[in-house]
PDB file of C-alpha atoms in Angstrom:
ATOM      1  CA  MET A 710     208.928   3.609  62.012  1.00 66.00           C
ATOM      2  CA  THR A 711     208.548   6.641  59.782  1.00 70.00           C
ATOM      3  CA  ALA A 712     205.248   5.313  58.410  1.00 75.00           C
ATOM      4  CA  VAL A 713     203.958   4.688  61.945  1.00 67.00           C
ATOM      5  CA  GLU A 714     205.005   8.130  63.159  1.00 68.00           C
ATOM      6  CA  THR A 715     203.365   9.703  60.114  1.00 69.00           C
ATOM      7  CA  LYS A 716     200.079   7.959  60.924  1.00 68.00           C
ATOM      8  CA  LEU A 717     200.300   9.119  64.538  1.00 63.00           C
ATOM      9  CA  PHE A 718     201.001  12.672  63.403  1.00 63.00           C
ATOM     10  CA  LEU A 719     198.002  12.694  61.056  1.00 63.00           C
ATOM     11  CA  ARG A 720     195.698  10.901  63.503  1.00 68.00           C
ATOM     12  CA  ASP A 721     195.514  13.953  65.756  1.00 67.00           C
ATOM     13  CA  PRO A 722     193.900  16.581  63.511  1.00 64.00           C
ATOM     14  CA  GLY A 723     194.850  19.451  65.805  1.00 64.00           C
ATOM     15  CA  GLY A 724     198.559  19.219  64.979  1.00 64.00           C
ATOM     16  CA  PRO A 725     198.328  19.234  61.171  1.00 68.00           C
ATOM     17  CA  ILE A 726     195.626  21.917  61.229  1.00 72.00           C
ATOM     18  CA  LEU A 727     197.834  24.211  63.317  1.00 71.00           C
ATOM     19  CA  VAL A 728     201.015  23.468  61.389  1.00 71.00           C
ATOM     20  CA  PHE A 729     199.422  23.949  57.973  1.00 73.00           C
ATOM     21  CA  GLY A 730     196.696  26.422  58.882  1.00 75.00           C
ATOM     22  CA  LEU A 731     198.587  29.111  60.807  1.00 75.00           C
ATOM     23  CA  PRO A 732     201.286  29.974  58.221  1.00 77.00           C
ATOM     24  CA  LEU A 733     198.886  29.737  55.278  1.00 78.00           C
ATOM     25  CA  GLY A 734     196.257  31.721  57.163  1.00 80.00           C
ATOM     26  CA  LEU A 735     198.767  34.477  57.907  1.00 77.00           C
ATOM     27  CA  LEU A 736     199.886  34.520  54.290  1.00 82.00           C
ATOM     28  CA  LEU A 737     196.328  34.835  52.981  1.00 81.00           C
ATOM     29  CA  VAL A 738     195.075  37.302  55.593  1.00 81.00           C
ATOM     30  CA  PHE A 739     198.028  39.666  55.225  1.00 78.00           C
ATOM     31  CA  GLY A 740     198.403  38.994  51.501  1.00 78.00           C
ATOM     32  CA  LEU A 741     194.867  40.206  50.800  1.00 79.00           C
ATOM     33  CA  MET A 742     195.294  43.479  52.707  1.00 79.00           C
ATOM     34  CA  PRO A 743     195.213  46.594  50.507  1.00 78.00           C
ATOM     35  CA  GLY A 744     198.648  47.765  49.397  1.00 75.00           C
ATOM     36  CA  ILE A 745     200.519  44.765  50.782  1.00 76.00           C
ATOM     37  CA  ARG A 746     201.479  43.638  47.261  1.00 79.00           C
ATOM     38  CA  GLU A 747     202.550  47.097  46.103  1.00 82.00           C
ATOM     39  CA  PRO A 748     206.210  48.219  46.035  1.00 79.00           C
ATOM     40  CA  SER A 749     207.108  50.069  49.212  1.00 76.00           C
ATOM     41  CA  ALA A 750     210.046  52.286  50.056  1.00 74.00           C
ATOM     42  CA  GLU A 751     209.984  50.790  53.546  1.00 71.00           C
ATOM     43  CA  PHE A 752     210.943  47.428  52.043  1.00 74.00           C
ATOM     44  CA  GLY A 753     213.519  48.692  49.552  1.00 73.00           C
ATOM     45  CA  GLY A 754     211.104  49.112  46.669  1.00 73.00           C
ATOM     46  CA  LYS A 755     209.791  45.556  47.049  1.00 78.00           C
ATOM     47  CA  SER A 756     206.371  44.534  48.295  1.00 79.00           C
ATOM     48  CA  ALA A 757     205.795  43.661  51.944  1.00 81.00           C
ATOM     49  CA  LEU A 758     204.258  40.348  50.798  1.00 84.00           C
ATOM     50  CA  ASP A 759     207.483  39.240  49.119  1.00 81.00           C
ATOM     51  CA  THR A 760     210.040  40.567  51.561  1.00 83.00           C
ATOM     52  CA  PHE A 761     208.295  40.125  54.899  1.00 87.00           C
ATOM     53  CA  ILE A 762     204.993  38.193  54.964  1.00 87.00           C
ATOM     54  CA  ALA A 763     206.149  35.176  52.913  1.00 88.00           C
ATOM     55  CA  PRO A 764     209.495  34.708  54.743  1.00 90.00           C
ATOM     56  CA  MET A 765     207.686  35.180  58.054  1.00 89.00           C
ATOM     57  CA  SER A 766     205.163  32.435  57.197  1.00 87.00           C
ATOM     58  CA  ILE A 767     207.970  30.006  56.331  1.00 89.00           C
ATOM     59  CA  THR A 768     209.972  30.842  59.457  1.00 91.00           C
ATOM     60  CA  LEU A 769     206.942  30.427  61.696  1.00 89.00           C
ATOM     61  CA  VAL A 770     206.196  26.899  60.540  1.00 87.00           C
ATOM     62  CA  LEU A 771     209.831  25.865  60.922  1.00 90.00           C
ATOM     63  CA  ALA A 772     209.996  27.331  64.420  1.00 91.00           C
ATOM     64  CA  MET A 773     206.693  25.782  65.514  1.00 87.00           C
ATOM     65  CA  MET A 774     207.677  22.325  64.335  1.00 87.00           C
ATOM     66  CA  ALA A 775     211.176  22.583  65.786  1.00 90.00           C
ATOM     67  CA  LEU A 776     210.486  24.214  69.146  1.00 92.00           C
ATOM     68  CA  THR A 777     207.068  22.838  70.106  1.00 88.00           C
ATOM     69  CA  THR A 778     205.865  19.859  68.070  1.00 86.00           C
ATOM     70  CA  LEU A 779     209.080  17.791  67.985  1.00 86.00           C
ATOM     71  CA  PRO A 780     210.157  18.300  71.636  1.00 89.00           C
ATOM     72  CA  ASN A 781     206.632  17.707  72.940  1.00 88.00           C
ATOM     73  CA  THR A 782     206.302  14.395  71.085  1.00 86.00           C
ATOM     74  CA  ILE A 783     209.689  13.032  72.133  1.00 87.00           C
ATOM     75  CA  ALA A 784     209.285  14.148  75.755  1.00 89.00           C
ATOM     76  CA  THR A 785     205.826  12.551  75.876  1.00 88.00           C
ATOM     77  CA  TYR A 786     207.327   9.285  74.625  1.00 83.00           C
ATOM     78  CA  ARG A 787     209.913   9.516  77.399  1.00 85.00           C
ATOM     79  CA  GLU A 788     207.258  10.325  80.007  1.00 86.00           C
ATOM     80  CA  LYS A 789     205.119   7.331  79.029  1.00 84.00           C
ATOM     81  CA  GLY A 790     208.059   4.943  78.865  1.00 81.00           C
ATOM     82  CA  VAL A 791     207.820   4.385  75.118  1.00 78.00           C
ATOM     83  CA  LEU A 792     211.510   5.060  74.543  1.00 75.00           C
ATOM     84  CA  ARG A 793     212.534   2.785  77.412  1.00 76.00           C
ATOM     85  CA  ARG A 794     210.451  -0.098  76.081  1.00 77.00           C
ATOM     86  CA  LEU A 795     211.684   0.396  72.542  1.00 70.00           C
ATOM     87  CA  ALA A 796     215.266   0.273  73.804  1.00 67.00           C
ATOM     88  CA  ALA A 797     214.689  -3.388  74.753  1.00 68.00           C
ATOM     89  CA  SER A 798     213.102  -4.263  71.406  1.00 68.00           C
ATOM     90  CA  PRO A 799     214.562  -4.750  67.925  1.00 67.00           C
ATOM     91  CA  VAL A 800     213.430  -1.191  67.148  1.00 63.00           C
ATOM     92  CA  SER A 801     216.157   1.193  68.254  1.00 62.00           C
ATOM     93  CA  PRO A 802     215.099   4.399  70.014  1.00 60.00           C
ATOM     94  CA  THR A 803     217.358   6.138  67.514  1.00 65.00           C
ATOM     95  CA  GLY A 804     214.909   4.994  64.850  1.00 69.00           C
ATOM     96  CA  VAL A 805     212.091   6.778  66.671  1.00 70.00           C
ATOM     97  CA  LEU A 806     214.122   9.983  66.826  1.00 72.00           C
ATOM     98  CA  THR A 807     215.023   9.766  63.151  1.00 76.00           C
ATOM     99  CA  ALA A 808     211.424   9.012  62.200  1.00 78.00           C
ATOM    100  CA  GLN A 809     210.201  12.014  64.201  1.00 76.00           C
ATOM    101  CA  LEU A 810     212.714  14.281  62.508  1.00 79.00           C
ATOM    102  CA  VAL A 811     211.706  13.005  59.067  1.00 83.00           C
ATOM    103  CA  VAL A 812     207.973  13.452  59.748  1.00 82.00           C
ATOM    104  CA  ASN A 813     208.419  16.980  61.089  1.00 80.00           C
ATOM    105  CA  LEU A 814     210.816  18.046  58.341  1.00 83.00           C
ATOM    106  CA  VAL A 815     208.559  16.681  55.591  1.00 85.00           C
ATOM    107  CA  ALA A 816     205.545  18.449  57.108  1.00 83.00           C
ATOM    108  CA  ALA A 817     207.489  21.703  57.423  1.00 83.00           C
ATOM    109  CA  PHE A 818     208.736  21.651  53.847  1.00 84.00           C
ATOM    110  CA  ALA A 819     205.273  20.699  52.586  1.00 86.00           C
ATOM    111  CA  VAL A 820     204.041  23.935  54.126  1.00 84.00           C
ATOM    112  CA  VAL A 821     206.937  25.811  52.499  1.00 86.00           C
ATOM    113  CA  LEU A 822     205.858  24.468  49.106  1.00 88.00           C
ATOM    114  CA  LEU A 823     202.244  25.428  49.821  1.00 86.00           C
ATOM    115  CA  VAL A 824     203.337  28.952  50.754  1.00 85.00           C
ATOM    116  CA  PHE A 825     205.080  29.229  47.390  1.00 86.00           C
ATOM    117  CA  GLY A 826     202.211  27.666  45.460  1.00 86.00           C
ATOM    118  CA  ILE A 827     199.365  29.625  47.062  1.00 86.00           C
ATOM    119  CA  GLY A 828     201.385  32.828  47.259  1.00 84.00           C
ATOM    120  CA  MET A 829     202.345  32.790  43.593  1.00 84.00           C
ATOM    121  CA  LEU A 830     199.069  31.504  42.160  1.00 84.00           C
ATOM    122  CA  ALA A 831     196.548  33.279  44.377  1.00 81.00           C
ATOM    123  CA  LEU A 832     198.416  36.402  45.461  1.00 84.00           C
ATOM    124  CA  GLY A 833     200.875  37.066  42.647  1.00 82.00           C
ATOM    125  CA  MET A 834     203.840  36.663  44.992  1.00 84.00           C
ATOM    126  CA  SER A 835     207.319  36.734  43.478  1.00 85.00           C
ATOM    127  CA  GLY A 836     209.890  34.050  44.223  1.00 85.00           C
ATOM    128  CA  PRO A 837     213.234  34.696  45.929  1.00 90.00           C
ATOM    129  CA  GLU A 838     215.518  36.754  43.708  1.00 90.00           C
ATOM    130  CA  ASN A 839     218.650  35.249  45.283  1.00 93.00           C
ATOM    131  CA  LEU A 840     217.766  31.562  45.099  1.00 92.00           C
ATOM    132  CA  PRO A 841     221.155  30.154  46.257  1.00 94.00           C
ATOM    133  CA  GLY A 842     221.135  32.503  49.252  1.00 94.00           C
ATOM    134  CA  PHE A 843     217.551  31.553  50.007  1.00 93.00           C
ATOM    135  CA  LEU A 844     218.274  27.809  49.899  1.00 93.00           C
ATOM    136  CA  LEU A 845     221.384  28.223  52.063  1.00 95.00           C
ATOM    137  CA  SER A 846     219.415  30.245  54.619  1.00 94.00           C
ATOM    138  CA  LEU A 847     216.537  27.768  54.563  1.00 93.00           C
ATOM    139  CA  VAL A 848     218.779  24.746  55.158  1.00 93.00           C
ATOM    140  CA  LEU A 849     220.901  26.416  57.844  1.00 93.00           C
ATOM    141  CA  GLY A 850     217.860  27.947  59.552  1.00 93.00           C
ATOM    142  CA  THR A 851     215.988  24.656  59.583  1.00 92.00           C
ATOM    143  CA  ALA A 852     218.993  22.815  60.998  1.00 91.00           C
ATOM    144  CA  ALA A 853     219.602  25.459  63.679  1.00 93.00           C
ATOM    145  CA  LEU A 854     215.973  25.602  64.801  1.00 94.00           C
ATOM    146  CA  PHE A 855     215.585  21.821  64.944  1.00 91.00           C
ATOM    147  CA  SER A 856     218.866  21.427  66.833  1.00 90.00           C
ATOM    148  CA  THR A 857     217.527  23.928  69.372  1.00 93.00           C
ATOM    149  CA  GLY A 858     214.336  21.896  69.668  1.00 92.00           C
ATOM    150  CA  LEU A 859     216.364  18.712  70.171  1.00 88.00           C
ATOM    151  CA  VAL A 860     218.042  20.274  73.208  1.00 90.00           C
ATOM    152  CA  VAL A 861     214.587  20.804  74.720  1.00 92.00           C
ATOM    153  CA  ALA A 862     213.634  17.243  73.790  1.00 88.00           C
ATOM    154  CA  ALA A 863     216.862  15.934  75.321  1.00 85.00           C
ATOM    155  CA  LEU A 864     216.274  17.555  78.704  1.00 87.00           C
ATOM    156  CA  ALA A 865     212.486  17.686  79.201  1.00 90.00           C
ATOM    157  CA  SER A 866     211.101  14.874  81.330  1.00 88.00           C
ATOM    158  CA  THR A 867     207.453  15.336  80.341  1.00 90.00           C
ATOM    159  CA  GLY A 868     205.496  16.588  77.364  1.00 87.00           C
ATOM    160  CA  ARG A 869     204.103  19.462  79.413  1.00 90.00           C
ATOM    161  CA  THR A 870     207.603  20.569  80.368  1.00 92.00           C
ATOM    162  CA  ALA A 871     208.751  20.407  76.747  1.00 91.00           C
ATOM    163  CA  ALA A 872     205.754  22.459  75.617  1.00 88.00           C
ATOM    164  CA  GLY A 873     206.421  25.054  78.315  1.00 91.00           C
ATOM    165  CA  VAL A 874     210.128  25.394  77.582  1.00 92.00           C
ATOM    166  CA  GLY A 875     209.458  25.468  73.840  1.00 90.00           C
ATOM    167  CA  SER A 876     206.963  28.302  74.317  1.00 89.00           C
ATOM    168  CA  VAL A 877     209.428  30.215  76.502  1.00 91.00           C
ATOM    169  CA  LEU A 878     211.908  30.042  73.626  1.00 92.00           C
ATOM    170  CA  PHE A 879     209.412  30.554  70.805  1.00 91.00           C
ATOM    171  CA  PHE A 880     207.485  33.659  71.853  1.00 90.00           C
ATOM    172  CA  PRO A 881     210.396  35.881  72.966  1.00 89.00           C
ATOM    173  CA  MET A 882     212.194  35.040  69.724  1.00 90.00           C
ATOM    174  CA  LEU A 883     209.105  36.200  67.823  1.00 87.00           C
ATOM    175  CA  ALA A 884     209.372  39.594  69.510  1.00 87.00           C
ATOM    176  CA  LEU A 885     213.151  39.940  69.415  1.00 89.00           C
ATOM    177  CA  GLY A 886     213.709  38.248  66.053  1.00 88.00           C
ATOM    178  CA  GLY A 887     211.727  40.695  63.945  1.00 85.00           C
ATOM    179  CA  VAL A 888     208.424  38.833  63.520  1.00 85.00           C
ATOM    180  CA  TRP A 889     206.002  40.974  65.498  1.00 83.00           C
ATOM    181  CA  VAL A 890     207.896  44.108  64.447  1.00 82.00           C
ATOM    182  CA  PRO A 891     210.207  44.118  61.383  1.00 83.00           C
ATOM    183  CA  LYS A 892     213.864  44.228  62.349  1.00 86.00           C
ATOM    184  CA  GLU A 893     214.277  47.689  60.845  1.00 84.00           C
ATOM    185  CA  LYS A 894     211.791  49.124  63.353  1.00 85.00           C
ATOM    186  CA  LEU A 895     213.492  47.617  66.402  1.00 85.00           C
ATOM    187  CA  PRO A 896     215.873  49.739  68.487  1.00 87.00           C
ATOM    188  CA  ALA A 897     219.408  49.663  67.115  1.00 84.00           C
ATOM    189  CA  PHE A 898     220.790  47.453  69.887  1.00 82.00           C
ATOM    190  CA  LEU A 899     218.015  44.890  69.326  1.00 86.00           C
ATOM    191  CA  GLN A 900     218.654  44.672  65.590  1.00 87.00           C
ATOM    192  CA  GLY A 901     221.902  42.868  66.347  1.00 87.00           C
ATOM    193  CA  VAL A 902     220.039  40.512  68.673  1.00 89.00           C
ATOM    194  CA  ALA A 903     217.546  39.761  65.907  1.00 90.00           C
ATOM    195  CA  ASP A 904     220.400  38.660  63.644  1.00 90.00           C
ATOM    196  CA  VAL A 905     221.860  36.122  66.080  1.00 92.00           C
ATOM    197  CA  LEU A 906     218.769  34.432  67.521  1.00 93.00           C
ATOM    198  CA  PRO A 907     217.959  31.233  65.561  1.00 94.00           C
ATOM    199  CA  LEU A 908     214.467  32.370  64.600  1.00 94.00           C
ATOM    200  CA  GLY A 909     215.520  35.937  63.831  1.00 93.00           C
ATOM    201  CA  ALA A 910     218.607  34.903  61.861  1.00 94.00           C
ATOM    202  CA  THR A 911     216.485  32.523  59.793  1.00 95.00           C
ATOM    203  CA  LEU A 912     213.788  35.103  59.096  1.00 94.00           C
ATOM    204  CA  ASN A 913     216.120  37.968  58.284  1.00 93.00           C
ATOM    205  CA  SER A 914     218.433  35.919  56.058  1.00 95.00           C
ATOM    206  CA  LEU A 915     215.383  34.638  54.139  1.00 94.00           C
ATOM    207  CA  ARG A 916     214.123  38.215  53.818  1.00 92.00           C
ATOM    208  CA  ALA A 917     217.456  39.389  52.437  1.00 92.00           C
ATOM    209  CA  ALA A 918     217.649  36.565  49.893  1.00 93.00           C
ATOM    210  CA  TRP A 919     214.034  37.084  48.829  1.00 91.00           C
ATOM    211  CA  ALA A 920     214.803  40.725  48.052  1.00 88.00           C
ATOM    212  CA  GLY A 921     217.820  39.712  45.966  1.00 89.00           C
ATOM    213  CA  ASN A 922     220.496  40.511  48.546  1.00 91.00           C
ATOM    214  CA  ASP A 923     223.027  38.216  50.182  1.00 93.00           C
ATOM    215  CA  PRO A 924     222.246  37.072  53.733  1.00 93.00           C
ATOM    216  CA  ARG A 925     224.466  38.817  56.256  1.00 92.00           C
ATOM    217  CA  LEU A 926     227.536  36.848  57.278  1.00 94.00           C
ATOM    218  CA  LEU A 927     226.603  37.391  60.945  1.00 93.00           C
ATOM    219  CA  GLN A 928     223.275  35.637  60.394  1.00 94.00           C
ATOM    220  CA  LEU A 929     224.840  32.617  58.698  1.00 94.00           C
ATOM    221  CA  ILE A 930     227.586  32.336  61.322  1.00 95.00           C
ATOM    222  CA  ALA A 931     224.980  32.549  64.109  1.00 95.00           C
ATOM    223  CA  LEU A 932     222.960  29.731  62.531  1.00 95.00           C
ATOM    224  CA  GLY A 933     226.063  27.583  62.074  1.00 95.00           C
ATOM    225  CA  VAL A 934     227.174  28.127  65.685  1.00 95.00           C
ATOM    226  CA  CYS A 935     223.669  27.339  66.948  1.00 94.00           C
ATOM    227  CA  LEU A 936     223.622  24.119  64.945  1.00 92.00           C
ATOM    228  CA  ALA A 937     227.038  23.011  66.234  1.00 94.00           C
ATOM    229  CA  VAL A 938     226.453  23.930  69.882  1.00 94.00           C
ATOM    230  CA  CYS A 939     222.858  22.754  70.227  1.00 91.00           C
ATOM    231  CA  GLY A 940     223.482  19.603  68.204  1.00 86.00           C
ATOM    232  CA  SER A 941     226.379  18.701  70.499  1.00 89.00           C
ATOM    233  CA  LEU A 942     224.359  19.436  73.641  1.00 89.00           C
ATOM    234  CA  ALA A 943     221.403  17.378  72.423  1.00 84.00           C
ATOM    235  CA  ALA A 944     223.647  14.400  71.649  1.00 80.00           C
ATOM    236  CA  ARG A 945     225.474  14.744  74.964  1.00 84.00           C
ATOM    237  CA  PHE A 946     222.461  15.020  77.270  1.00 83.00           C
ATOM    238  CA  PHE A 947     219.773  13.036  75.450  1.00 79.00           C
ATOM    239  CA  ARG A 948     218.070  10.527  77.754  1.00 77.00           C
ATOM    240  CA  TRP A 949     215.933   7.573  76.648  1.00 72.00           C
ATOM    241  CA  SER A 950     214.207   7.211  80.022  1.00 73.00           C
TER     242      SER A 950
END
């Protein structure tokens, strides 16, 4: 099933181009701007490339895959009756769900590796200074974002509905999570919001670890709670038809 889903994912060139192109394009466009690789007092003596642009590129691909690509695919399968037909065959619908998760996670982490490779080789980007904190934030953030996307996939009856709900979640979290404007420039009461939203908590914990600091406990707790709550809701309300 995973091999089949991988072929279907690659057969539509629009999906891979968007998933791979947008984060890498942002990294290159912003990374080549004058002064972006120079130490800045605004970013604690680190460069904006290391402590904002690179974590933002990684968070964006995770959020896109989790909140739009995965729910849209599963809801489209439900809409077209694919899941219902598979339920009566030797192939379990659970296998389709697992295969979809594997394909999307592999694609997302392939982009993460490309961000590291291109950033370090072409732009002179530094790696995360707090590697354990970075890996913990990456795993928790990925799990929280994908569990949120699974709730959308569990409830949406059509692919169009899933895409709409995913966008409603995705774009406000960009604004409130510290993507469009760094968290430090948000009003004080919104900085707390940025640390508890799944996208914002992922981005800001990655930023902290990249700069050599420990992710805030609030961010990690928020990601863990999101994973537990959304994972339970997705399992409880998931419908195969």
